[in-house]
């Protein structure tokens, strides 16, 4: 077996409520700008919580080149647009990607729930024979990765991973292994989800929705704000990136994954800590080398307490800064970890710590010495960053990124 290849990130694509395109997204992160607003994508008037983090100015036709938005659901549109932006950002010839072994691995939570909801409403309201014939073909969750492959004419692996809130970290790990082991030449990895009634209602019934603002780590936090968007990263072998003079944001050092299945919705600190340790071993780093943690950071009382407890189990008294970008873009579900990966990559490249924008009073129950980077970003040298994705059922995935050495 040949020596595993080093894998780097050379392209970033973001479609978010605080900016479309990686530079606009990062500008929003640095400023601590929030993207919460009254829900427009469905009638939320009967919910106590009527706020979400929607991408109101998303025009897929202005971003994609091949895909017909009218034939794809909103999640697929997000994925295809973010992937096209990542390829443009990488400055790589799209024809090279389509000619080589390039694939698409996308994470999601709700798939194409907006499409499914529309089909059901038409069926109930007008009868099965009057359902828009385009909708059944747009519904399968696999269409999210397929949208990327179609948009970029890719013929490699095309898989959608539906492991909810850690799904795009899982996608990144899978894509990393494919490139690292030489099974793929390039990979587009990330995630996409659209705000929808089903997720909003589900989190409301769990008592996990905030009414106006998501405040991770705050003593008065009350839950998540549902969000949407697409986030995609281009993974490329280091030697190829160097040969073409590509801009290298960060190196993918490794990842950890486990599933404890101990409880449907309550995370388990010991299991999360073990996932972090697995990631460190795979990446070949020690805890004291981590300069920043992009937390799962949902803003629910249970998640934040459990996640910080797990981090303390691994890091002891020496905690690196830990922040949550969900304070700005909401919980983008299957795209959440990919947005975190983009934040980590830019933090390494530009030297800053993404903030927890909305925290006002740190919860003392989280313990001493916790730096959540309140308010706005601040300068820092970030050599190694850790990105945490924690999903229901104990599906934990942690990715590790480092400055190229």
JSON list of N, CA, C and O in Angstrom, two decimals, residues 95-144:
[
{"chain": "A", "resi": 95, "resn": "UNK", "atom": "N", "xyz": [-13.33, 21.77, -15.62]},
{"chain": "A", "resi": 95, "resn": "UNK", "atom": "CA", "xyz": [-13.19, 20.65, -16.55]},
{"chain": "A", "resi": 95, "resn": "UNK", "atom": "C", "xyz": [-12.19, 19.62, -16.02]},
{"chain": "A", "resi": 95, "resn": "UNK", "atom": "O", "xyz": [-12.32, 18.42, -16.30]},
{"chain": "A", "resi": 96, "resn": "UNK", "atom": "N", "xyz": [-11.17, 20.08, -15.29]},
{"chain": "A", "resi": 96, "resn": "UNK", "atom": "CA", "xyz": [-10.22, 19.15, -14.69]},
{"chain": "A", "resi": 96, "resn": "UNK", "atom": "C", "xyz": [-10.93, 18.28, -13.65]},
{"chain": "A", "resi": 96, "resn": "UNK", "atom": "O", "xyz": [-10.72, 17.07, -13.60]},
{"chain": "A", "resi": 97, "resn": "UNK", "atom": "N", "xyz": [-11.78, 18.91, -12.83]},
{"chain": "A", "resi": 97, "resn": "UNK", "atom": "CA", "xyz": [-12.51, 18.15, -11.81]},
{"chain": "A", "resi": 97, "resn": "UNK", "atom": "C", "xyz": [-13.41, 17.10, -12.45]},
{"chain": "A", "resi": 97, "resn": "UNK", "atom": "O", "xyz": [-13.48, 15.96, -11.98]},
{"chain": "A", "resi": 98, "resn": "UNK", "atom": "N", "xyz": [-14.11, 17.48, -13.51]},
{"chain": "A", "resi": 98, "resn": "UNK", "atom": "CA", "xyz": [-15.04, 16.52, -14.13]},
{"chain": "A", "resi": 98, "resn": "UNK", "atom": "C", "xyz": [-14.29, 15.42, -14.88]},
{"chain": "A", "resi": 98, "resn": "UNK", "atom": "O", "xyz": [-14.83, 14.33, -15.07]},
{"chain": "A", "resi": 99, "resn": "UNK", "atom": "N", "xyz": [-13.06, 15.69, -15.30]},
{"chain": "A", "resi": 99, "resn": "UNK", "atom": "CA", "xyz": [-12.29, 14.67, -16.03]},
{"chain": "A", "resi": 99, "resn": "UNK", "atom": "C", "xyz": [-11.59, 13.70, -15.09]},
{"chain": "A", "resi": 99, "resn": "UNK", "atom": "O", "xyz": [-11.22, 12.59, -15.50]},
{"chain": "A", "resi": 100, "resn": "UNK", "atom": "N", "xyz": [-11.39, 14.10, -13.84]},
{"chain": "A", "resi": 100, "resn": "UNK", "atom": "CA", "xyz": [-10.69, 13.25, -12.88]},
{"chain": "A", "resi": 100, "resn": "UNK", "atom": "C", "xyz": [-11.68, 12.57, -11.93]},
{"chain": "A", "resi": 100, "resn": "UNK", "atom": "O", "xyz": [-12.87, 12.75, -12.01]},
{"chain": "A", "resi": 101, "resn": "UNK", "atom": "N", "xyz": [-11.14, 11.77, -11.00]},
{"chain": "A", "resi": 101, "resn": "UNK", "atom": "CA", "xyz": [-11.99, 11.06, -10.03]},
{"chain": "A", "resi": 101, "resn": "UNK", "atom": "C", "xyz": [-12.41, 12.03, -8.92]},
{"chain": "A", "resi": 101, "resn": "UNK", "atom": "O", "xyz": [-11.77, 12.12, -7.88]},
{"chain": "A", "resi": 102, "resn": "UNK", "atom": "N", "xyz": [-13.47, 12.77, -9.19]},
{"chain": "A", "resi": 102, "resn": "UNK", "atom": "CA", "xyz": [-13.96, 13.77, -8.25]},
{"chain": "A", "resi": 102, "resn": "UNK", "atom": "C", "xyz": [-15.39, 13.44, -7.88]},
{"chain": "A", "resi": 102, "resn": "UNK", "atom": "O", "xyz": [-16.21, 13.11, -8.75]},
{"chain": "A", "resi": 103, "resn": "UNK", "atom": "N", "xyz": [-15.70, 13.53, -6.60]},
{"chain": "A", "resi": 103, "resn": "UNK", "atom": "CA", "xyz": [-17.04, 13.21, -6.14]},
{"chain": "A", "resi": 103, "resn": "UNK", "atom": "C", "xyz": [-17.60, 14.26, -5.21]},
{"chain": "A", "resi": 103, "resn": "UNK", "atom": "O", "xyz": [-16.97, 15.28, -4.92]},
{"chain": "A", "resi": 104, "resn": "UNK", "atom": "N", "xyz": [-18.81, 13.98, -4.72]},
{"chain": "A", "resi": 104, "resn": "UNK", "atom": "CA", "xyz": [-19.52, 14.89, -3.83]},
{"chain": "A", "resi": 104, "resn": "UNK", "atom": "C", "xyz": [-20.10, 14.11, -2.66]},
{"chain": "A", "resi": 104, "resn": "UNK", "atom": "O", "xyz": [-20.85, 13.16, -2.87]},
{"chain": "A", "resi": 105, "resn": "UNK", "atom": "N", "xyz": [-19.74, 14.53, -1.44]},
{"chain": "A", "resi": 105, "resn": "UNK", "atom": "CA", "xyz": [-20.31, 13.94, -0.23]},
{"chain": "A", "resi": 105, "resn": "UNK", "atom": "C", "xyz": [-20.96, 15.07, 0.56]},
{"chain": "A", "resi": 105, "resn": "UNK", "atom": "O", "xyz": [-20.28, 16.01, 0.99]},
{"chain": "A", "resi": 106, "resn": "UNK", "atom": "N", "xyz": [-22.28, 15.01, 0.74]},
{"chain": "A", "resi": 106, "resn": "UNK", "atom": "CA", "xyz": [-23.02, 16.09, 1.39]},
{"chain": "A", "resi": 106, "resn": "UNK", "atom": "C", "xyz": [-23.77, 15.56, 2.61]},
{"chain": "A", "resi": 106, "resn": "UNK", "atom": "O", "xyz": [-24.34, 14.46, 2.57]},
{"chain": "A", "resi": 107, "resn": "UNK", "atom": "N", "xyz": [-23.80, 16.35, 3.66]},
{"chain": "A", "resi": 107, "resn": "UNK", "atom": "CA", "xyz": [-24.56, 16.01, 4.85]},
{"chain": "A", "resi": 107, "resn": "UNK", "atom": "C", "xyz": [-25.87, 16.76, 4.91]},
{"chain": "A", "resi": 107, "resn": "UNK", "atom": "O", "xyz": [-25.99, 17.86, 4.37]},
{"chain": "A", "resi": 108, "resn": "UNK", "atom": "N", "xyz": [-26.85, 16.17, 5.56]},
{"chain": "A", "resi": 108, "resn": "UNK", "atom": "CA", "xyz": [-28.14, 16.83, 5.73]},
{"chain": "A", "resi": 108, "resn": "UNK", "atom": "C", "xyz": [-28.86, 16.27, 6.94]},
{"chain": "A", "resi": 108, "resn": "UNK", "atom": "O", "xyz": [-28.55, 15.18, 7.42]},
{"chain": "A", "resi": 109, "resn": "UNK", "atom": "N", "xyz": [-29.82, 17.03, 7.43]},
{"chain": "A", "resi": 109, "resn": "UNK", "atom": "CA", "xyz": [-30.72, 16.56, 8.48]},
{"chain": "A", "resi": 109, "resn": "UNK", "atom": "C", "xyz": [-32.11, 16.26, 7.92]},
{"chain": "A", "resi": 109, "resn": "UNK", "atom": "O", "xyz": [-32.64, 15.17, 8.10]},
{"chain": "A", "resi": 110, "resn": "UNK", "atom": "N", "xyz": [-32.66, 17.22, 7.23]},
{"chain": "A", "resi": 110, "resn": "UNK", "atom": "CA", "xyz": [-34.06, 17.11, 6.80]},
{"chain": "A", "resi": 110, "resn": "UNK", "atom": "C", "xyz": [-34.22, 16.82, 5.33]},
{"chain": "A", "resi": 110, "resn": "UNK", "atom": "O", "xyz": [-35.36, 16.71, 4.85]},
{"chain": "A", "resi": 111, "resn": "UNK", "atom": "N", "xyz": [-33.13, 16.70, 4.58]},
{"chain": "A", "resi": 111, "resn": "UNK", "atom": "CA", "xyz": [-33.23, 16.41, 3.16]},
{"chain": "A", "resi": 111, "resn": "UNK", "atom": "C", "xyz": [-33.96, 17.52, 2.42]},
{"chain": "A", "resi": 111, "resn": "UNK", "atom": "O", "xyz": [-33.64, 18.69, 2.56]},
{"chain": "A", "resi": 112, "resn": "UNK", "atom": "N", "xyz": [-34.95, 17.12, 1.65]},
{"chain": "A", "resi": 112, "resn": "UNK", "atom": "CA", "xyz": [-35.74, 18.10, 0.90]},
{"chain": "A", "resi": 112, "resn": "UNK", "atom": "C", "xyz": [-37.13, 18.23, 1.52]},
{"chain": "A", "resi": 112, "resn": "UNK", "atom": "O", "xyz": [-38.16, 18.00, 0.88]},
{"chain": "A", "resi": 113, "resn": "UNK", "atom": "N", "xyz": [-37.17, 18.61, 2.78]},
{"chain": "A", "resi": 113, "resn": "UNK", "atom": "CA", "xyz": [-38.44, 18.67, 3.51]},
{"chain": "A", "resi": 113, "resn": "UNK", "atom": "C", "xyz": [-39.41, 19.69, 2.93]},
{"chain": "A", "resi": 113, "resn": "UNK", "atom": "O", "xyz": [-40.64, 19.50, 2.99]},
{"chain": "A", "resi": 114, "resn": "UNK", "atom": "N", "xyz": [-38.90, 20.78, 2.37]},
{"chain": "A", "resi": 114, "resn": "UNK", "atom": "CA", "xyz": [-39.81, 21.76, 1.77]},
{"chain": "A", "resi": 114, "resn": "UNK", "atom": "C", "xyz": [-40.54, 21.14, 0.58]},
{"chain": "A", "resi": 114, "resn": "UNK", "atom": "O", "xyz": [-41.74, 21.39, 0.38]},
{"chain": "A", "resi": 115, "resn": "UNK", "atom": "N", "xyz": [-39.83, 20.33, -0.20]},
{"chain": "A", "resi": 115, "resn": "UNK", "atom": "CA", "xyz": [-40.44, 19.67, -1.35]},
{"chain": "A", "resi": 115, "resn": "UNK", "atom": "C", "xyz": [-41.48, 18.66, -0.88]},
{"chain": "A", "resi": 115, "resn": "UNK", "atom": "O", "xyz": [-42.61, 18.60, -1.41]},
{"chain": "A", "resi": 116, "resn": "UNK", "atom": "N", "xyz": [-41.11, 17.89, 0.14]},
{"chain": "A", "resi": 116, "resn": "UNK", "atom": "CA", "xyz": [-42.03, 16.88, 0.66]},
{"chain": "A", "resi": 116, "resn": "UNK", "atom": "C", "xyz": [-43.29, 17.52, 1.22]},
{"chain": "A", "resi": 116, "resn": "UNK", "atom": "O", "xyz": [-44.41, 17.04, 0.98]},
{"chain": "A", "resi": 117, "resn": "UNK", "atom": "N", "xyz": [-43.11, 18.63, 1.92]},
{"chain": "A", "resi": 117, "resn": "UNK", "atom": "CA", "xyz": [-44.26, 19.31, 2.48]},
{"chain": "A", "resi": 117, "resn": "UNK", "atom": "C", "xyz": [-45.18, 19.83, 1.37]},
{"chain": "A", "resi": 117, "resn": "UNK", "atom": "O", "xyz": [-46.41, 19.70, 1.46]},
{"chain": "A", "resi": 118, "resn": "UNK", "atom": "N", "xyz": [-44.59, 20.39, 0.33]},
{"chain": "A", "resi": 118, "resn": "UNK", "atom": "CA", "xyz": [-45.40, 20.90, -0.79]},
{"chain": "A", "resi": 118, "resn": "UNK", "atom": "C", "xyz": [-46.18, 19.77, -1.45]},
{"chain": "A", "resi": 118, "resn": "UNK", "atom": "O", "xyz": [-47.38, 19.93, -1.78]},
{"chain": "A", "resi": 119, "resn": "UNK", "atom": "N", "xyz": [-45.53, 18.62, -1.63]},
{"chain": "A", "resi": 119, "resn": "UNK", "atom": "CA", "xyz": [-46.21, 17.49, -2.27]},
{"chain": "A", "resi": 119, "resn": "UNK", "atom": "C", "xyz": [-47.38, 17.00, -1.42]},
{"chain": "A", "resi": 119, "resn": "UNK", "atom": "O", "xyz": [-48.47, 16.71, -1.93]},
{"chain": "A", "resi": 120, "resn": "UNK", "atom": "N", "xyz": [-47.15, 16.90, -0.10]},
{"chain": "A", "resi": 120, "resn": "UNK", "atom": "CA", "xyz": [-48.21, 16.42, 0.79]},
{"chain": "A", "resi": 120, "resn": "UNK", "atom": "C", "xyz": [-49.38, 17.41, 0.82]},
{"chain": "A", "resi": 120, "resn": "UNK", "atom": "O", "xyz": [-50.56, 17.01, 0.79]},
{"chain": "A", "resi": 121, "resn": "UNK", "atom": "N", "xyz": [-49.07, 18.69, 0.87]},
{"chain": "A", "resi": 121, "resn": "UNK", "atom": "CA", "xyz": [-50.14, 19.69, 0.91]},
{"chain": "A", "resi": 121, "resn": "UNK", "atom": "C", "xyz": [-50.98, 19.65, -0.37]},
{"chain": "A", "resi": 121, "resn": "UNK", "atom": "O", "xyz": [-52.21, 19.77, -0.33]},
{"chain": "A", "resi": 122, "resn": "UNK", "atom": "N", "xyz": [-50.30, 19.43, -1.52]},
{"chain": "A", "resi": 122, "resn": "UNK", "atom": "CA", "xyz": [-51.05, 19.34, -2.78]},
{"chain": "A", "resi": 122, "resn": "UNK", "atom": "C", "xyz": [-51.90, 18.07, -2.82]},
{"chain": "A", "resi": 122, "resn": "UNK", "atom": "O", "xyz": [-53.03, 18.09, -3.30]},
{"chain": "A", "resi": 123, "resn": "UNK", "atom": "N", "xyz": [-51.34, 16.99, -2.30]},
{"chain": "A", "resi": 123, "resn": "UNK", "atom": "CA", "xyz": [-52.07, 15.71, -2.27]},
{"chain": "A", "resi": 123, "resn": "UNK", "atom": "C", "xyz": [-53.33, 15.85, -1.40]},
{"chain": "A", "resi": 123, "resn": "UNK", "atom": "O", "xyz": [-54.45, 15.49, -1.80]},
{"chain": "A", "resi": 124, "resn": "UNK", "atom": "N", "xyz": [-53.15, 16.39, -0.19]},
{"chain": "A", "resi": 124, "resn": "UNK", "atom": "CA", "xyz": [-54.27, 16.52, 0.74]},
{"chain": "A", "resi": 124, "resn": "UNK", "atom": "C", "xyz": [-55.30, 17.52, 0.21]},
{"chain": "A", "resi": 124, "resn": "UNK", "atom": "O", "xyz": [-56.52, 17.30, 0.29]},
{"chain": "A", "resi": 125, "resn": "UNK", "atom": "N", "xyz": [-54.81, 18.60, -0.38]},
{"chain": "A", "resi": 125, "resn": "UNK", "atom": "CA", "xyz": [-55.72, 19.66, -0.81]},
{"chain": "A", "resi": 125, "resn": "UNK", "atom": "C", "xyz": [-56.42, 19.38, -2.13]},
{"chain": "A", "resi": 125, "resn": "UNK", "atom": "O", "xyz": [-57.60, 19.75, -2.31]},
{"chain": "A", "resi": 126, "resn": "UNK", "atom": "N", "xyz": [-55.71, 18.74, -3.06]},
{"chain": "A", "resi": 126, "resn": "UNK", "atom": "CA", "xyz": [-56.25, 18.62, -4.42]},
{"chain": "A", "resi": 126, "resn": "UNK", "atom": "C", "xyz": [-56.31, 17.20, -4.95]},
{"chain": "A", "resi": 126, "resn": "UNK", "atom": "O", "xyz": [-56.72, 16.99, -6.10]},
{"chain": "A", "resi": 127, "resn": "UNK", "atom": "N", "xyz": [-55.84, 16.23, -4.16]},
{"chain": "A", "resi": 127, "resn": "UNK", "atom": "CA", "xyz": [-55.84, 14.85, -4.64]},
{"chain": "A", "resi": 127, "resn": "UNK", "atom": "C", "xyz": [-54.51, 14.45, -5.23]},
{"chain": "A", "resi": 127, "resn": "UNK", "atom": "O", "xyz": [-53.75, 15.29, -5.74]},
{"chain": "A", "resi": 128, "resn": "UNK", "atom": "N", "xyz": [-54.22, 13.16, -5.18]},
{"chain": "A", "resi": 128, "resn": "UNK", "atom": "CA", "xyz": [-52.92, 12.66, -5.62]},
{"chain": "A", "resi": 128, "resn": "UNK", "atom": "C", "xyz": [-52.62, 12.97, -7.08]},
{"chain": "A", "resi": 128, "resn": "UNK", "atom": "O", "xyz": [-51.50, 13.29, -7.45]},
{"chain": "A", "resi": 129, "resn": "UNK", "atom": "N", "xyz": [-53.65, 12.88, -7.93]},
{"chain": "A", "resi": 129, "resn": "UNK", "atom": "CA", "xyz": [-53.43, 13.10, -9.36]},
{"chain": "A", "resi": 129, "resn": "UNK", "atom": "C", "xyz": [-53.05, 14.54, -9.70]},
{"chain": "A", "resi": 129, "resn": "UNK", "atom": "O", "xyz": [-52.58, 14.80, -10.80]},
{"chain": "A", "resi": 130, "resn": "UNK", "atom": "N", "xyz": [-53.26, 15.43, -8.76]},
{"chain": "A", "resi": 130, "resn": "UNK", "atom": "CA", "xyz": [-52.97, 16.83, -9.03]},
{"chain": "A", "resi": 130, "resn": "UNK", "atom": "C", "xyz": [-51.69, 17.33, -8.38]},
{"chain": "A", "resi": 130, "resn": "UNK", "atom": "O", "xyz": [-51.42, 18.53, -8.34]},
{"chain": "A", "resi": 131, "resn": "UNK", "atom": "N", "xyz": [-50.88, 16.39, -7.85]},
{"chain": "A", "resi": 131, "resn": "UNK", "atom": "CA", "xyz": [-49.57, 16.78, -7.31]},
{"chain": "A", "resi": 131, "resn": "UNK", "atom": "C", "xyz": [-48.65, 17.15, -8.46]},
{"chain": "A", "resi": 131, "resn": "UNK", "atom": "O", "xyz": [-48.60, 16.46, -9.49]},
{"chain": "A", "resi": 132, "resn": "UNK", "atom": "N", "xyz": [-47.92, 18.24, -8.31]},
{"chain": "A", "resi": 132, "resn": "UNK", "atom": "CA", "xyz": [-46.95, 18.69, -9.33]},
{"chain": "A", "resi": 132, "resn": "UNK", "atom": "C", "xyz": [-46.03, 17.51, -9.68]},
{"chain": "A", "resi": 132, "resn": "UNK", "atom": "O", "xyz": [-45.34, 16.98, -8.81]},
{"chain": "A", "resi": 133, "resn": "UNK", "atom": "N", "xyz": [-46.00, 17.05, -10.92]},
{"chain": "A", "resi": 133, "resn": "UNK", "atom": "CA", "xyz": [-45.21, 15.86, -11.27]},
{"chain": "A", "resi": 133, "resn": "UNK", "atom": "C", "xyz": [-43.70, 16.03, -11.09]},
{"chain": "A", "resi": 133, "resn": "UNK", "atom": "O", "xyz": [-42.98, 15.04, -11.09]},
{"chain": "A", "resi": 134, "resn": "UNK", "atom": "N", "xyz": [-43.24, 17.25, -10.92]},
{"chain": "A", "resi": 134, "resn": "UNK", "atom": "CA", "xyz": [-41.80, 17.45, -10.68]},
{"chain": "A", "resi": 134, "resn": "UNK", "atom": "C", "xyz": [-41.40, 17.03, -9.27]},
{"chain": "A", "resi": 134, "resn": "UNK", "atom": "O", "xyz": [-40.25, 16.66, -9.02]},
{"chain": "A", "resi": 135, "resn": "UNK", "atom": "N", "xyz": [-42.34, 17.13, -8.32]},
{"chain": "A", "resi": 135, "resn": "UNK", "atom": "CA", "xyz": [-41.98, 17.01, -6.91]},
{"chain": "A", "resi": 135, "resn": "UNK", "atom": "C", "xyz": [-41.47, 15.62, -6.50]},
{"chain": "A", "resi": 135, "resn": "UNK", "atom": "O", "xyz": [-40.48, 15.54, -5.74]},
{"chain": "A", "resi": 136, "resn": "UNK", "atom": "N", "xyz": [-42.08, 14.52, -6.92]},
{"chain": "A", "resi": 136, "resn": "UNK", "atom": "CA", "xyz": [-41.57, 13.21, -6.45]},
{"chain": "A", "resi": 136, "resn": "UNK", "atom": "C", "xyz": [-40.09, 12.99, -6.78]},
{"chain": "A", "resi": 136, "resn": "UNK", "atom": "O", "xyz": [-39.33, 12.46, -5.95]},
{"chain": "A", "resi": 137, "resn": "UNK", "atom": "N", "xyz": [-39.66, 13.42, -7.95]},
{"chain": "A", "resi": 137, "resn": "UNK", "atom": "CA", "xyz": [-38.26, 13.24, -8.32]},
{"chain": "A", "resi": 137, "resn": "UNK", "atom": "C", "xyz": [-37.31, 14.15, -7.58]},
{"chain": "A", "resi": 137, "resn": "UNK", "atom": "O", "xyz": [-36.10, 13.90, -7.54]},
{"chain": "A", "resi": 138, "resn": "UNK", "atom": "N", "xyz": [-37.85, 15.22, -6.99]},
{"chain": "A", "resi": 138, "resn": "UNK", "atom": "CA", "xyz": [-37.00, 16.16, -6.25]},
{"chain": "A", "resi": 138, "resn": "UNK", "atom": "C", "xyz": [-36.87, 15.78, -4.78]},
{"chain": "A", "resi": 138, "resn": "UNK", "atom": "O", "xyz": [-36.06, 16.35, -4.06]},
{"chain": "A", "resi": 139, "resn": "UNK", "atom": "N", "xyz": [-37.68, 14.82, -4.33]},
{"chain": "A", "resi": 139, "resn": "UNK", "atom": "CA", "xyz": [-37.78, 14.52, -2.90]},
{"chain": "A", "resi": 139, "resn": "UNK", "atom": "C", "xyz": [-36.64, 13.69, -2.31]},
{"chain": "A", "resi": 139, "resn": "UNK", "atom": "O", "xyz": [-36.22, 13.95, -1.18]},
{"chain": "A", "resi": 140, "resn": "UNK", "atom": "N", "xyz": [-36.08, 12.68, -3.01]},
{"chain": "A", "resi": 140, "resn": "UNK", "atom": "CA", "xyz": [-35.08, 11.83, -2.36]},
{"chain": "A", "resi": 140, "resn": "UNK", "atom": "C", "xyz": [-33.89, 12.61, -1.78]},
{"chain": "A", "resi": 140, "resn": "UNK", "atom": "O", "xyz": [-33.38, 13.53, -2.42]},
{"chain": "A", "resi": 141, "resn": "UNK", "atom": "N", "xyz": [-33.47, 12.20, -0.61]},
{"chain": "A", "resi": 141, "resn": "UNK", "atom": "CA", "xyz": [-32.37, 12.90, 0.06]},
{"chain": "A", "resi": 141, "resn": "UNK", "atom": "C", "xyz": [-31.08, 12.84, -0.75]},
{"chain": "A", "resi": 141, "resn": "UNK", "atom": "O", "xyz": [-30.24, 13.74, -0.69]},
{"chain": "A", "resi": 142, "resn": "UNK", "atom": "N", "xyz": [-30.94, 11.79, -1.56]},
{"chain": "A", "resi": 142, "resn": "UNK", "atom": "CA", "xyz": [-29.73, 11.64, -2.38]},
{"chain": "A", "resi": 142, "resn": "UNK", "atom": "C", "xyz": [-29.57, 12.76, -3.39]},
{"chain": "A", "resi": 142, "resn": "UNK", "atom": "O", "xyz": [-28.46, 12.98, -3.90]},
{"chain": "A", "resi": 143, "resn": "UNK", "atom": "N", "xyz": [-30.66, 13.49, -3.66]},
{"chain": "A", "resi": 143, "resn": "UNK", "atom": "CA", "xyz": [-30.58, 14.55, -4.66]},
{"chain": "A", "resi": 143, "resn": "UNK", "atom": "C", "xyz": [-29.67, 15.71, -4.22]},
{"chain": "A", "resi": 143, "resn": "UNK", "atom": "O", "xyz": [-29.25, 16.51, -5.06]},
{"chain": "A", "resi": 144, "resn": "UNK", "atom": "N", "xyz": [-29.38, 15.79, -2.94]},
{"chain": "A", "resi": 144, "resn": "UNK", "atom": "CA", "xyz": [-28.53, 16.92, -2.48]},
{"chain": "A", "resi": 144, "resn": "UNK", "atom": "C", "xyz": [-27.11, 16.77, -3.01]},
{"chain": "A", "resi": 144, "resn": "UNK", "atom": "O", "xyz": [-26.54, 17.69, -3.59]}
]
